Amino acid sequence: MPKEALSILDQRTHSTYEIPTHDGTIRAMDLRQMKTGPEDFGLMTYDPAFMNTASCRSSITFIDGDKGILRYRGYPIEQLAEKCTFLEVAYLILFGELPTAPQLKEWVAEITHHTMLHETTKKFLEGFRYDAHPMGMLTSTVAALSTVYPEARHVLDPTVRALEIKRLIGKMPTIAAYTYRHSLGYPYVYPDNDFSYSENFMNMLWKMAEPKYQPNPIMARALDILFILHADHEQNCSANAMRAVGSSQADPFLSTAAACAALSGPLHGGANEEVLKMLDVIGSKDKVPAYMDKVKAGEFKLMGFGHRIYKNYDPRARIIKWAADKVFEVTGRNAKLDIALELERIALEDDYFVKRKLYPNVDFYSGIMYQAMGFKPEIFTVLFAIPRTAGWLAQWQELITDPEQKIARPRQVYIGEGARDVVPMENRVVVAPHPAA
Ligand SMILES: CC(C)(COP(=O)(O)OP(=O)(O)OC[C@H]1O[C@@H](n2cnc3c(N)ncnc32)[C@H](O)[C@@H]1OP(=O)(O)O)[C@@H](O)C(=O)NCCC(=O)NCCS
């Protein structure tokens, strides 16, 4: 049996060290013993953007980016999307196993009874400008819930955690729908407990003067599938934000707000909105080759393409393409689909994209489908945040209950000035700005 260890020769001191390996990793702290002398702090790793650093041991989501595999708690995403509802999957992600029928019934009832917002939170939303971005409204309102539920700060109490998890999953669609209605100037629609999770969301979004809203079952199922596909994605930027903020024992509303903020960026959850803008800029199928030339010349990125982890077709993109076809049967085909298909066709054959293993990601087709369903691009990232809340909370719960975790606090390699004395104002001269300024 080969030994599970690395032998390291430190050429600086001619010392050798044996570093154990576990699960294909070494412990960064094991390097600290490698010193050049008593004054030396010890060896650290330098890994900007966490390109090769595992920050936790997790049993929630498995991704094999080279093979294009995504599983929640061991179940392939394809089977979950086909056979389960979003709330079943949220239960799985949070508690580790698929619910039995009675467990699901209780879980759905509990989530359903936490969908209402406190009236003061509704008023808080009214304070936003008419053209406020829905993601800004969502992030701020989720943070504001921390003031409505002050007991949420007792994060080490499992009963409190369980309650806040249900509140967040229940209230997220309500806040999301209210941000949408706010931007249109429509009155808010209260949750309706007769509906499923996605149907209720549609009701709060689109109900007008009719006494009872009738959600289209194909659209409701498509939305539910999209929620399943977006429920978790292991240690991405927003999950990392959730864990980093949660590690200070901030309450889950504030940690979730931090995760929402991370999600809003165009390199993360903001990408599907960017895809739509990009398709608008391209305008028609015949303009695709010229656009691709500019991408290859490095002028801009092809939005909805590429992924830090997937170096193969994103399995979620395949399912979304299928769900989008179902939606188009109801809504009619989105004209932008032709441009998207042409972009994909060229990219999958082009050496630039093939060599860099750039494939469509989850955001490439979701925006086109959302638009066909009647959503404005500004709300796309909010649609991502609703289901991802289940994943963030599972990651947070795992963090809080992991005895190995502490407050997240990376090290740095200091490259600034050495010690120097403050020069009196009258003697200061203009110097070239620091490159980081
Ligand atoms: C997702 C993303 C941030 C991953 O970034 P990353 O892992 O840091 O990958 P890199 O930026 O190192 O990319 C590697 C190479 O591919 C190129 N590349 C990556 N994504 C590209 C894209 N969408 N279009 C064109 N080129 C791209 C990079 O320019 C780089 O080329 P180089 O080696 O010649 O410098 C990146 O692919 C991207 O910005 N995609 C567009 C935004 C998007 O769709 N985000 C949603 C993610 S779900």
XYZ file of C-alpha atoms and ligand atoms in Angstrom:
485
model
C 0.000 0.000 0.000
C 1.502 3.401 -0.937
C 1.771 5.703 2.049
C -0.804 8.551 2.196
C 1.846 11.231 2.603
C 4.130 13.672 0.815
C 7.843 13.880 1.522
C 8.949 17.469 1.114
C 12.549 18.589 0.938
C 12.889 22.251 1.879
C 15.834 23.370 -0.243
C 16.177 26.521 1.869
C 17.126 24.564 5.002
C 17.774 21.040 3.644
C 15.137 19.785 6.067
C 12.679 17.102 5.062
C 9.077 16.870 6.182
C 6.413 14.227 5.911
C 2.999 15.740 5.248
C -0.028 13.423 5.443
C -2.615 13.538 2.662
C -6.362 13.029 3.186
C -8.989 12.941 0.439
C -6.498 14.294 -2.096
C -5.532 17.260 0.052
C -2.820 18.333 2.430
C -3.582 20.523 5.410
C -2.239 24.013 4.728
C -1.474 24.314 8.459
C 0.953 21.369 8.162
C 3.187 23.649 6.062
C 3.543 26.159 8.880
C 6.243 24.027 10.538
C 8.529 24.693 7.526
C 10.601 27.639 8.698
C 13.919 29.111 7.673
C 14.680 30.173 11.254
C 13.028 30.995 14.591
C 11.870 34.422 13.292
C 10.196 32.930 10.211
C 6.376 32.770 10.448
C 6.340 29.472 8.533
C 5.338 28.520 5.033
C 1.866 29.511 3.792
C 0.019 28.790 0.552
C -0.840 31.656 -1.822
C -4.083 31.014 -3.700
C -5.915 34.112 -4.977
C -9.531 33.274 -5.892
C -9.246 29.870 -4.168
C -8.221 28.149 -7.386
C -6.872 25.091 -5.568
C -8.000 25.382 -1.968
C -10.769 23.393 -0.269
C -12.242 25.543 2.511
C -14.477 22.902 4.050
C -15.497 19.245 4.112
C -19.026 19.077 2.744
C -21.562 16.336 2.077
C -24.164 18.443 0.267
C -23.292 18.773 -3.425
C -20.916 16.831 -5.650
C -19.640 18.226 -8.941
C -17.304 16.565 -11.407
C -16.601 19.471 -13.719
C -14.655 17.424 -16.271
C -17.447 14.889 -16.689
C -20.319 17.386 -16.332
C -21.814 15.682 -13.247
C -23.902 17.422 -10.582
C -25.460 15.579 -7.636
C -27.229 16.773 -4.509
C -26.614 14.397 -1.582
C -25.687 11.719 -4.126
C -28.760 12.057 -6.363
C -28.107 13.042 -10.005
C -29.560 16.430 -10.896
C -31.315 14.892 -13.943
C -33.346 12.495 -11.734
C -34.202 15.187 -9.204
C -35.358 17.548 -11.963
C -37.520 14.826 -13.479
C -39.031 13.254 -10.373
C -39.128 15.778 -7.537
C -40.559 19.146 -6.581
C -38.374 22.023 -5.471
C -39.459 21.766 -1.820
C -38.606 18.037 -1.812
C -35.139 18.921 -3.117
C -34.748 21.751 -0.596
C -35.544 19.224 2.161
C -32.980 16.820 0.700
C -30.301 19.490 0.528
C -30.962 20.692 4.060
C -31.524 17.383 5.845
C -29.554 14.879 3.758
C -32.369 12.530 2.678
C -35.427 12.775 0.465
C -38.566 13.216 2.587
C -41.185 10.519 3.031
C -44.768 11.512 2.176
C -45.650 12.561 5.794
C -42.322 14.409 6.167
C -42.924 16.283 2.928
C -46.484 17.162 3.942
C -45.263 18.655 7.207
C -42.335 20.461 5.516
C -44.564 21.998 2.830
C -47.098 23.098 5.460
C -44.352 24.712 7.545
C -42.808 26.573 4.616
C -46.254 27.655 3.425
C -46.998 29.122 6.843
C -43.876 31.245 6.767
C -44.522 33.026 3.472
C -46.070 36.221 4.888
C -43.971 39.327 5.436
C -44.389 41.556 8.446
C -46.312 44.661 7.326
C -43.396 46.876 8.347
C -41.191 44.957 5.901
C -43.732 45.758 3.179
C -43.440 49.427 4.097
C -39.659 49.131 4.059
C -39.905 47.920 0.445
C -42.096 50.882 -0.433
C -39.178 53.182 0.405
C -37.172 52.085 -2.619
C -37.129 54.258 -5.729
C -39.459 53.076 -8.514
C -36.454 52.064 -10.655
C -34.409 50.344 -7.913
C -32.754 47.149 -9.136
C -34.681 44.129 -7.770
C -31.446 42.484 -6.566
C -30.589 45.565 -4.492
C -34.105 45.532 -3.030
C -33.926 41.789 -2.322
C -30.519 41.988 -0.655
C -31.505 44.922 1.553
C -34.880 43.456 2.497
C -33.376 40.094 3.459
C -30.890 41.983 5.654
C -33.773 43.993 7.135
C -35.484 40.753 8.262
C -32.693 40.514 10.809
C -34.338 43.429 12.628
C -37.742 41.734 12.564
C -36.430 38.459 14.037
C -33.743 39.470 16.555
C -33.680 35.993 18.115
C -32.070 34.773 14.867
C -28.711 35.838 16.272
C -28.699 32.742 18.525
C -27.126 30.739 15.729
C -25.798 28.007 18.001
C -29.344 27.060 19.030
C -30.612 24.351 16.629
C -34.269 25.214 17.294
C -33.677 28.843 16.355
C -31.736 27.795 13.248
C -34.537 25.466 12.132
C -37.118 28.255 12.484
C -35.067 30.861 10.603
C -34.344 28.381 7.798
C -38.094 27.876 7.290
C -38.707 31.609 7.461
C -36.079 32.383 4.844
C -37.196 29.682 2.397
C -40.838 30.702 2.895
C -40.338 34.459 2.595
C -37.841 34.603 -0.246
C -40.477 34.263 -3.060
C -42.658 36.853 -1.319
C -39.837 39.406 -1.139
C -38.842 38.585 -4.718
C -42.404 39.057 -6.010
C -42.789 42.309 -4.065
C -39.584 43.742 -5.577
C -41.031 42.936 -8.992
C -44.433 44.503 -8.280
C -42.690 47.508 -6.770
C -40.719 48.096 -9.959
C -43.974 48.001 -11.954
C -45.909 50.133 -9.473
C -48.447 47.347 -8.858
C -50.004 46.599 -5.457
C -48.461 43.667 -3.589
C -50.322 40.344 -3.647
C -50.387 38.344 -0.417
C -49.311 34.674 -0.491
C -52.058 32.118 -1.178
C -51.708 28.871 0.772
C -53.726 26.877 -1.788
C -50.798 26.951 -4.187
C -47.522 25.067 -4.470
C -44.269 26.967 -3.888
C -43.801 27.984 -7.537
C -47.509 28.515 -8.204
C -47.718 30.819 -5.211
C -44.731 32.771 -6.524
C -46.470 33.147 -9.906
C -49.633 34.247 -8.104
C -47.781 36.953 -6.163
C -46.083 38.106 -9.374
C -48.885 38.140 -11.862
C -52.301 38.204 -10.144
C -54.220 41.314 -11.177
C -57.948 41.963 -10.614
C -59.163 38.369 -11.060
C -60.634 36.795 -7.872
C -58.401 33.700 -8.143
C -55.202 33.497 -10.186
C -54.841 30.365 -12.336
C -51.181 29.407 -12.782
C -50.334 27.629 -16.032
C -49.242 24.112 -14.936
C -46.511 23.822 -17.614
C -44.996 27.146 -16.620
C -45.269 26.288 -12.899
C -43.481 22.969 -13.450
C -40.793 24.658 -15.585
C -40.211 27.202 -12.824
C -40.027 24.431 -10.237
C -37.417 22.624 -12.379
C -35.395 25.823 -12.651
C -35.573 26.162 -8.875
C -34.278 22.577 -8.506
C -31.372 23.230 -10.874
C -30.355 26.366 -8.973
C -30.758 25.005 -5.439
C -27.070 24.500 -4.660
C -23.705 24.460 -6.367
C -21.179 23.755 -3.603
C -18.507 26.355 -2.841
C -19.321 29.041 -5.421
C -18.842 32.750 -4.784
C -22.155 33.298 -2.946
C -21.952 30.069 -0.884
C -18.476 31.149 0.104
C -19.832 34.585 1.093
C -22.571 32.866 3.144
C -20.001 30.738 4.926
C -17.515 33.583 5.410
C -20.099 35.912 6.956
C -21.798 33.061 8.824
C -18.461 32.080 10.348
C -18.523 35.288 12.420
C -21.860 34.011 13.842
C -23.795 36.818 12.166
C -27.461 35.851 11.967
C -28.726 33.895 8.934
C -30.646 36.865 7.475
C -27.485 38.948 7.337
C -25.405 36.044 6.011
C -28.032 35.371 3.336
C -27.994 39.068 2.407
C -24.217 38.789 1.933
C -24.747 35.742 -0.273
C -27.364 37.677 -2.304
C -24.861 40.510 -2.760
C -22.256 38.060 -4.054
C -24.818 36.510 -6.381
C -25.701 39.867 -7.914
C -22.353 40.237 -9.717
C -22.283 39.714 -13.507
C -19.666 36.968 -13.178
C -22.023 34.968 -10.929
C -25.840 35.129 -10.803
C -25.946 38.365 -12.774
C -24.758 36.528 -15.871
C -28.186 35.527 -17.253
C -29.257 39.167 -17.339
C -26.018 39.903 -19.205
C -26.761 37.090 -21.687
C -30.030 38.774 -22.640
C -28.334 42.140 -23.042
C -25.685 40.466 -25.188
C -28.315 38.832 -27.416
C -29.965 42.251 -27.815
C -26.641 43.796 -28.817
C -26.022 41.056 -31.393
C -29.515 41.589 -32.758
C -29.731 38.830 -35.372
C -28.294 35.444 -36.265
C -26.195 36.734 -39.182
C -24.285 39.081 -36.849
C -23.092 36.202 -34.631
C -19.787 35.459 -36.470
C -18.662 39.100 -36.266
C -19.521 39.163 -32.556
C -17.575 35.958 -31.966
C -14.516 37.493 -33.631
C -14.591 40.308 -31.077
C -14.919 37.812 -28.210
C -11.898 35.922 -29.526
C -9.969 39.169 -29.867
C -10.513 39.590 -26.109
C -12.812 42.645 -26.415
C -15.388 41.053 -24.124
C -16.508 37.679 -22.817
C -19.260 35.557 -24.233
C -21.756 35.744 -21.386
C -23.282 32.437 -20.302
C -20.173 30.574 -21.394
C -17.370 29.143 -19.306
C -17.285 28.002 -15.708
C -14.661 27.731 -13.013
C -15.589 24.105 -12.342
C -17.321 22.747 -15.455
C -14.876 22.074 -18.231
C -17.607 20.155 -20.028
C -21.259 20.929 -20.842
C -22.962 22.223 -17.675
C -25.568 19.490 -16.953
C -28.025 22.167 -15.830
C -27.824 23.923 -19.204
C -28.980 20.708 -20.921
C -32.050 20.395 -18.659
C -32.873 24.100 -19.024
C -32.794 23.764 -22.804
C -35.348 20.954 -22.485
C -37.542 22.933 -20.048
C -37.309 26.011 -22.294
C -38.760 24.007 -25.195
C -41.748 23.104 -22.986
C -42.244 26.768 -22.086
C -42.002 27.831 -25.752
C -44.881 25.403 -26.511
C -47.048 27.640 -24.294
C -45.566 31.062 -24.967
C -44.338 30.746 -28.519
C -40.659 30.697 -29.448
C -38.397 33.463 -28.132
C -36.725 35.001 -31.186
C -33.468 35.291 -29.238
C -33.234 31.508 -29.157
C -32.024 31.433 -32.765
C -29.161 33.790 -31.940
C -28.282 31.725 -28.863
C -28.322 28.452 -30.795
C -26.061 29.955 -33.435
C -23.642 31.229 -30.767
C -23.548 27.777 -29.206
C -23.073 26.054 -32.564
C -20.106 28.223 -33.489
C -18.568 28.113 -30.014
C -18.724 24.319 -29.803
C -16.777 24.058 -33.089
C -14.396 26.966 -32.653
C -10.842 26.282 -31.575
C -10.757 29.258 -29.177
C -13.645 27.847 -27.118
C -12.751 24.166 -27.544
C -9.155 24.704 -26.383
C -10.311 26.616 -23.291
C -13.113 24.116 -22.601
C -15.768 26.841 -22.686
C -19.305 25.428 -22.814
C -22.730 26.969 -22.186
C -23.399 27.306 -18.468
C -26.678 27.416 -16.547
C -27.204 31.079 -17.393
C -27.020 30.740 -21.141
C -30.559 29.456 -21.728
C -32.277 30.357 -18.448
C -32.584 34.037 -19.396
C -34.243 33.270 -22.733
C -36.709 31.016 -20.976
C -37.422 33.531 -18.213
C -38.053 36.217 -20.786
C -40.487 33.971 -22.654
C -42.303 33.428 -19.342
C -42.779 37.187 -19.028
C -39.958 38.148 -16.650
C -37.935 41.304 -17.197
C -34.141 40.734 -17.242
C -33.647 42.805 -14.060
C -35.469 40.112 -12.070
C -33.474 37.125 -13.388
C -30.921 37.070 -10.603
C -33.699 37.309 -8.038
C -35.165 34.130 -9.568
C -31.794 32.489 -8.972
C -31.618 33.701 -5.348
C -34.976 32.136 -4.344
C -33.952 28.476 -4.706
C -30.283 29.091 -3.909
C -31.401 30.188 -0.446
C -31.938 26.488 0.371
C -28.348 25.732 -0.671
C -26.910 28.717 1.192
C -28.734 27.680 4.356
C -27.556 24.078 4.047
C -23.984 25.331 3.622
C -24.441 27.643 6.613
C -25.904 24.898 8.798
C -23.030 22.589 7.848
C -20.544 25.322 8.739
C -22.125 26.112 12.119
C -22.202 22.444 13.136
C -18.672 21.637 11.893
C -16.319 21.511 14.909
C -13.326 22.171 12.623
C -14.621 25.538 11.416
C -13.691 28.875 12.949
C -14.136 32.472 11.854
C -12.984 32.646 8.209
C -9.886 34.748 8.029
C -7.445 34.328 5.143
C -3.797 35.250 5.365
C -2.126 37.730 3.027
C 1.272 38.250 1.496
C 2.090 41.827 2.441
C 3.752 43.689 -0.461
C 3.371 47.278 0.774
C 5.812 49.803 2.204
C 8.061 49.017 5.152
C 7.692 51.073 8.347
C 7.969 54.855 7.728
C 7.242 58.074 9.615
C 4.277 60.397 8.870
C 5.529 63.458 6.950
C 3.986 66.801 8.057
C 1.394 68.068 5.536
C 3.544 71.028 4.369
C 6.407 68.688 3.425
C 4.363 66.131 1.446
C 4.915 65.845 -2.294
C 2.702 64.257 -4.959
C 3.815 60.697 -5.680
C 2.538 58.366 -8.395
C -0.671 56.667 -7.254
C -0.306 53.171 -5.885
C -1.111 50.597 -8.637
C -3.996 49.270 -6.523
C -5.597 52.745 -6.171
C -17.450 31.897 -15.217
C -16.062 32.543 -15.349
C -16.034 33.765 -14.384
C -14.989 31.535 -14.939
O -13.792 32.197 -14.931
P -12.380 31.484 -14.635
O -12.560 30.116 -14.102
O -11.604 32.438 -13.810
O -11.766 31.323 -16.089
P -10.730 32.276 -16.761
O -11.211 33.693 -16.700
O -9.378 31.966 -16.172
O -10.790 31.786 -18.259
C -9.840 30.939 -18.888
C -9.675 31.404 -20.311
O -10.929 31.336 -21.017
C -11.332 32.645 -21.434
N -12.752 32.771 -21.132
C -13.392 32.376 -20.005
N -14.706 32.607 -20.100
C -14.890 33.163 -21.309
C -16.035 33.636 -21.980
N -17.230 33.562 -21.423
N -15.884 34.161 -23.210
C -14.664 34.238 -23.789
N -13.546 33.800 -23.207
C -13.653 33.271 -21.973
C -10.503 33.618 -20.596
O -10.351 34.856 -21.251
C -9.223 32.850 -20.453
O -8.536 32.945 -21.666
P -6.921 33.047 -21.676
O -6.447 31.736 -21.107
O -6.562 33.256 -23.088
O -6.581 34.207 -20.798
C -15.800 32.996 -16.811
O -15.837 31.883 -17.674
C -16.768 34.072 -17.265
O -16.557 35.255 -16.976
N -17.889 33.686 -17.985
C -18.856 34.641 -18.420
C -19.782 34.999 -17.252
C -20.741 33.881 -16.935
O -21.388 33.309 -17.799
N -20.855 33.601 -15.612
C -21.795 32.613 -15.118
C -21.117 31.475 -14.429
S -22.312 30.235 -13.993
